């Protein structure tokens, strides 16, 4: 509920009150039951509230019945997150992704949405047969719009793939920042790249992927990308629509998983991010966990900035503060080490490909003799035990 309050605040609303219902089974008509719906109506009237936000997805029927029952507008968690995304998207690809997610969401809301309208008449003259209902016309219109947005998004994705192939040809080491929303990804991105992108203490402060070059001593330049933050119960429409943004994560050489170390639910937030990474197919990419905001709890992180390694000696965790800059040197050294390891892997891979080149392991065939004695089937010497 605290996270829902932060989401409402990020959307521009002012939370007035919380109503909690405990039910073993949701009500198919009102989701919370008529008694709790009456309590919600009374609380909203007392507080002067105008909108009821549910921390769960509502079916179109439940949302419509609740609005009729309490007499106020009702929004579920999915609609709230979509509203935030529509406000924060800046780039063309980000706006296209959000619009596609909104269209898909609205298509699911058309169930009997226009039942108060009579069936339209079709044909020539007033005696035409029954035509399409307004709901069917709207569904067709939304489907056409979704198809157009999907085609436009595919075009933008092809442009991204072209840019990514250009980076791959140059063997540029790519790093992708992921993490729960408000974990400090954009602040860390600015600290590493001096990019000056927008960063604020709010959920989904940035949506659009931003990439910048970072120079590392002894290594050269690498590319670091800041991506959209994840959240619990991220709407499926957004995961599908934001494939173009998440592609940077799928094709990265290394993932920096930024975790709010001082959050009381850091373990749950980490599990949510891991679930989304698995859903998009990025769970097998090497990663380093960045435990951020250790300066906010110095009594807990008494060791300060620390670089920890796994059983094989590879960097696994970095404890730092992106805001104060504490531990950034350790992160840079870990990135340089991973970049050098990746470079060695690429060199070995290229060397293996050269060793397996056809002109190196295939000897030229001997010329066939003119005589009839060259017949492997009839010549028993070709079937010796040493063959």
Coordinates of C-alpha atoms in Angstrom, one line a residue, residues 96-280:
X96 CA 4.9 4.7 -29.3
X97 CA 5.4 1.9 -26.8
X98 CA 3.2 3.6 -24.2
X99 CA 0.5 4.3 -26.7
X100 CA 0.5 0.7 -27.9
X101 CA 0.2 -0.5 -24.3
X102 CA -2.7 1.9 -23.7
X103 CA -4.5 0.7 -26.8
X104 CA -4.2 -2.9 -25.8
X105 CA -5.5 -2.0 -22.3
X106 CA -8.5 -0.1 -23.7
X107 CA -9.3 -3.0 -26.0
X108 CA -9.8 -5.2 -22.9
X109 CA -12.1 -2.6 -21.4
X110 CA -14.7 -2.7 -24.2
X111 CA -16.7 -5.4 -22.7
X112 CA -20.3 -4.0 -22.7
X113 CA -18.8 -0.5 -22.5
X114 CA -21.4 0.8 -24.9
X115 CA -24.4 -1.3 -23.8
X116 CA -26.4 1.9 -23.3
X117 CA -26.3 2.6 -27.1
X118 CA -28.8 1.0 -29.5
X119 CA -27.6 -1.2 -32.4
X120 CA -26.7 1.0 -35.3
X121 CA -28.6 0.5 -38.6
X122 CA -26.7 -0.4 -41.7
X123 CA -27.5 -0.6 -45.4
X124 CA -29.2 2.0 -47.6
X125 CA -32.2 3.9 -46.2
X126 CA -33.9 3.4 -42.8
X127 CA -35.0 -0.1 -43.6
X128 CA -31.4 -1.5 -43.6
X129 CA -30.6 -4.6 -41.6
X130 CA -28.9 -4.6 -38.2
X131 CA -25.4 -3.1 -38.4
X132 CA -22.5 -3.0 -36.0
X133 CA -22.8 -1.8 -32.4
X134 CA -20.7 1.1 -31.2
X135 CA -18.6 -1.3 -29.2
X136 CA -17.7 -3.4 -32.3
X137 CA -16.8 -0.2 -34.2
X138 CA -14.5 0.9 -31.4
X139 CA -12.9 -2.5 -31.2
X140 CA -12.2 -2.4 -34.9
X141 CA -10.8 1.1 -34.6
X142 CA -8.5 0.2 -31.7
X143 CA -7.3 -3.0 -33.5
X144 CA -6.4 -0.9 -36.6
X145 CA -4.6 1.6 -34.4
X146 CA -2.7 -1.2 -32.5
X147 CA -1.6 -2.7 -35.9
X148 CA -0.3 0.7 -37.0
X149 CA 1.6 1.2 -33.8
X150 CA 3.0 -2.3 -34.0
X151 CA 4.3 -1.7 -37.5
X152 CA 5.8 1.6 -36.4
X153 CA 7.4 0.0 -33.4
X154 CA 8.9 -2.7 -35.6
X155 CA 10.4 0.0 -37.8
X156 CA 12.0 1.7 -34.8
X157 CA 13.3 -1.7 -33.5
X158 CA 15.0 -2.3 -36.9
X159 CA 16.8 1.0 -36.5
X160 CA 17.9 0.0 -33.1
X161 CA 19.2 -3.3 -34.4
X162 CA 21.2 -1.5 -37.1
X163 CA 22.8 0.7 -34.5
X164 CA 23.5 -2.3 -32.2
X165 CA 25.2 -4.2 -35.1
X166 CA 27.4 -1.2 -35.7
X167 CA 28.5 -1.3 -32.1
X168 CA 29.1 -5.0 -32.3
X169 CA 31.3 -4.7 -35.4
X170 CA 33.5 -2.4 -33.3
X171 CA 33.5 -4.9 -30.4
X172 CA 32.3 -2.2 -28.0
X173 CA 31.6 -3.6 -24.5
X174 CA 28.0 -2.8 -23.5
X175 CA 26.6 -2.5 -20.0
X176 CA 22.9 -2.2 -19.2
X177 CA 21.6 -0.8 -15.9
X178 CA 18.5 -2.6 -14.6
X179 CA 16.7 -2.5 -11.2
X180 CA 13.6 -1.8 -9.3
X181 CA 12.1 1.6 -9.9
X182 CA 13.6 4.3 -7.7
X183 CA 16.6 2.2 -6.8
X184 CA 19.0 4.9 -8.1
X185 CA 19.7 3.7 -11.7
X186 CA 19.6 7.2 -13.3
X187 CA 21.7 8.7 -10.4
X188 CA 24.3 6.0 -10.9
X189 CA 24.2 6.5 -14.7
X190 CA 24.9 10.2 -14.3
X191 CA 27.7 9.5 -11.9
X192 CA 29.4 7.1 -14.3
X193 CA 28.8 9.0 -17.6
X194 CA 28.3 12.7 -16.5
X195 CA 25.2 12.6 -18.8
X196 CA 23.0 14.8 -16.7
X197 CA 19.8 12.8 -17.4
X198 CA 16.7 13.5 -15.3
X199 CA 16.8 11.8 -11.9
X200 CA 14.4 12.2 -9.0
X201 CA 13.2 10.5 -5.9
X202 CA 10.1 9.1 -7.4
X203 CA 8.8 6.0 -9.2
X204 CA 9.5 5.8 -12.9
X205 CA 11.3 9.1 -13.1
X206 CA 12.8 8.1 -16.5
X207 CA 11.4 5.7 -19.1
X208 CA 13.5 6.2 -22.2
X209 CA 16.7 4.2 -22.7
X210 CA 19.8 6.5 -22.7
X211 CA 23.2 5.3 -23.8
X212 CA 26.5 7.0 -23.2
X213 CA 30.2 6.2 -23.7
X214 CA 32.4 5.8 -20.6
X215 CA 36.2 5.8 -20.6
X216 CA 37.9 3.3 -18.4
X217 CA 41.6 3.5 -17.7
X218 CA 43.5 0.7 -19.4
X219 CA 40.4 -0.5 -21.3
X220 CA 39.1 2.4 -23.4
X221 CA 35.5 3.3 -24.1
X222 CA 32.5 1.2 -23.1
X223 CA 28.8 1.9 -23.6
X224 CA 26.5 2.2 -20.6
X225 CA 22.7 2.2 -21.1
X226 CA 20.0 3.3 -18.5
X227 CA 16.7 1.5 -18.9
X228 CA 13.2 1.6 -17.5
X229 CA 12.7 0.5 -14.0
X230 CA 10.8 -2.5 -13.0
X231 CA 8.0 -2.9 -10.4
X232 CA 6.0 -5.5 -8.7
X233 CA 3.2 -6.8 -10.9
X234 CA 4.4 -4.9 -13.9
X235 CA 1.5 -5.0 -16.4
X236 CA 2.0 -7.6 -19.1
X237 CA 0.9 -5.0 -21.7
X238 CA 4.0 -2.9 -20.8
X239 CA 6.4 -5.8 -20.8
X240 CA 5.2 -6.7 -24.4
X241 CA 5.1 -3.1 -25.6
X242 CA 8.5 -2.2 -24.1
X243 CA 10.4 -4.9 -26.0
X244 CA 12.2 -2.2 -27.9
X245 CA 13.5 -0.6 -24.7
X246 CA 14.3 -3.9 -23.1
X247 CA 16.3 -5.1 -26.2
X248 CA 19.2 -3.1 -24.9
X249 CA 19.2 -5.3 -21.8
X250 CA 18.8 -8.6 -23.8
X251 CA 21.9 -7.8 -26.0
X252 CA 24.1 -6.4 -23.3
X253 CA 27.5 -7.9 -22.4
X254 CA 27.0 -7.2 -18.7
X255 CA 24.0 -6.3 -16.6
X256 CA 24.4 -4.0 -13.5
X257 CA 21.5 -4.9 -11.2
X258 CA 21.0 -1.8 -9.1
X259 CA 19.4 -2.6 -5.7
X260 CA 18.3 -0.1 -3.0
X261 CA 20.3 -1.5 -0.2
X262 CA 18.4 0.4 2.5
X263 CA 15.0 -0.7 1.4
X264 CA 13.2 -3.1 3.9
X265 CA 11.9 -5.1 0.9
X266 CA 15.1 -5.2 -1.1
X267 CA 15.0 -9.0 -1.3
X268 CA 11.5 -8.9 -2.8
X269 CA 12.4 -6.2 -5.2
X270 CA 15.4 -8.1 -6.4
X271 CA 13.2 -11.2 -7.0
X272 CA 10.8 -9.1 -9.1
X273 CA 13.6 -7.8 -11.3
X274 CA 15.0 -11.3 -11.7
X275 CA 11.5 -12.5 -12.8
X276 CA 11.2 -9.8 -15.5
X277 CA 14.8 -10.6 -16.7
X278 CA 13.8 -14.2 -17.1
X279 CA 10.6 -13.3 -18.9
X280 CA 12.5 -11.2 -21.5

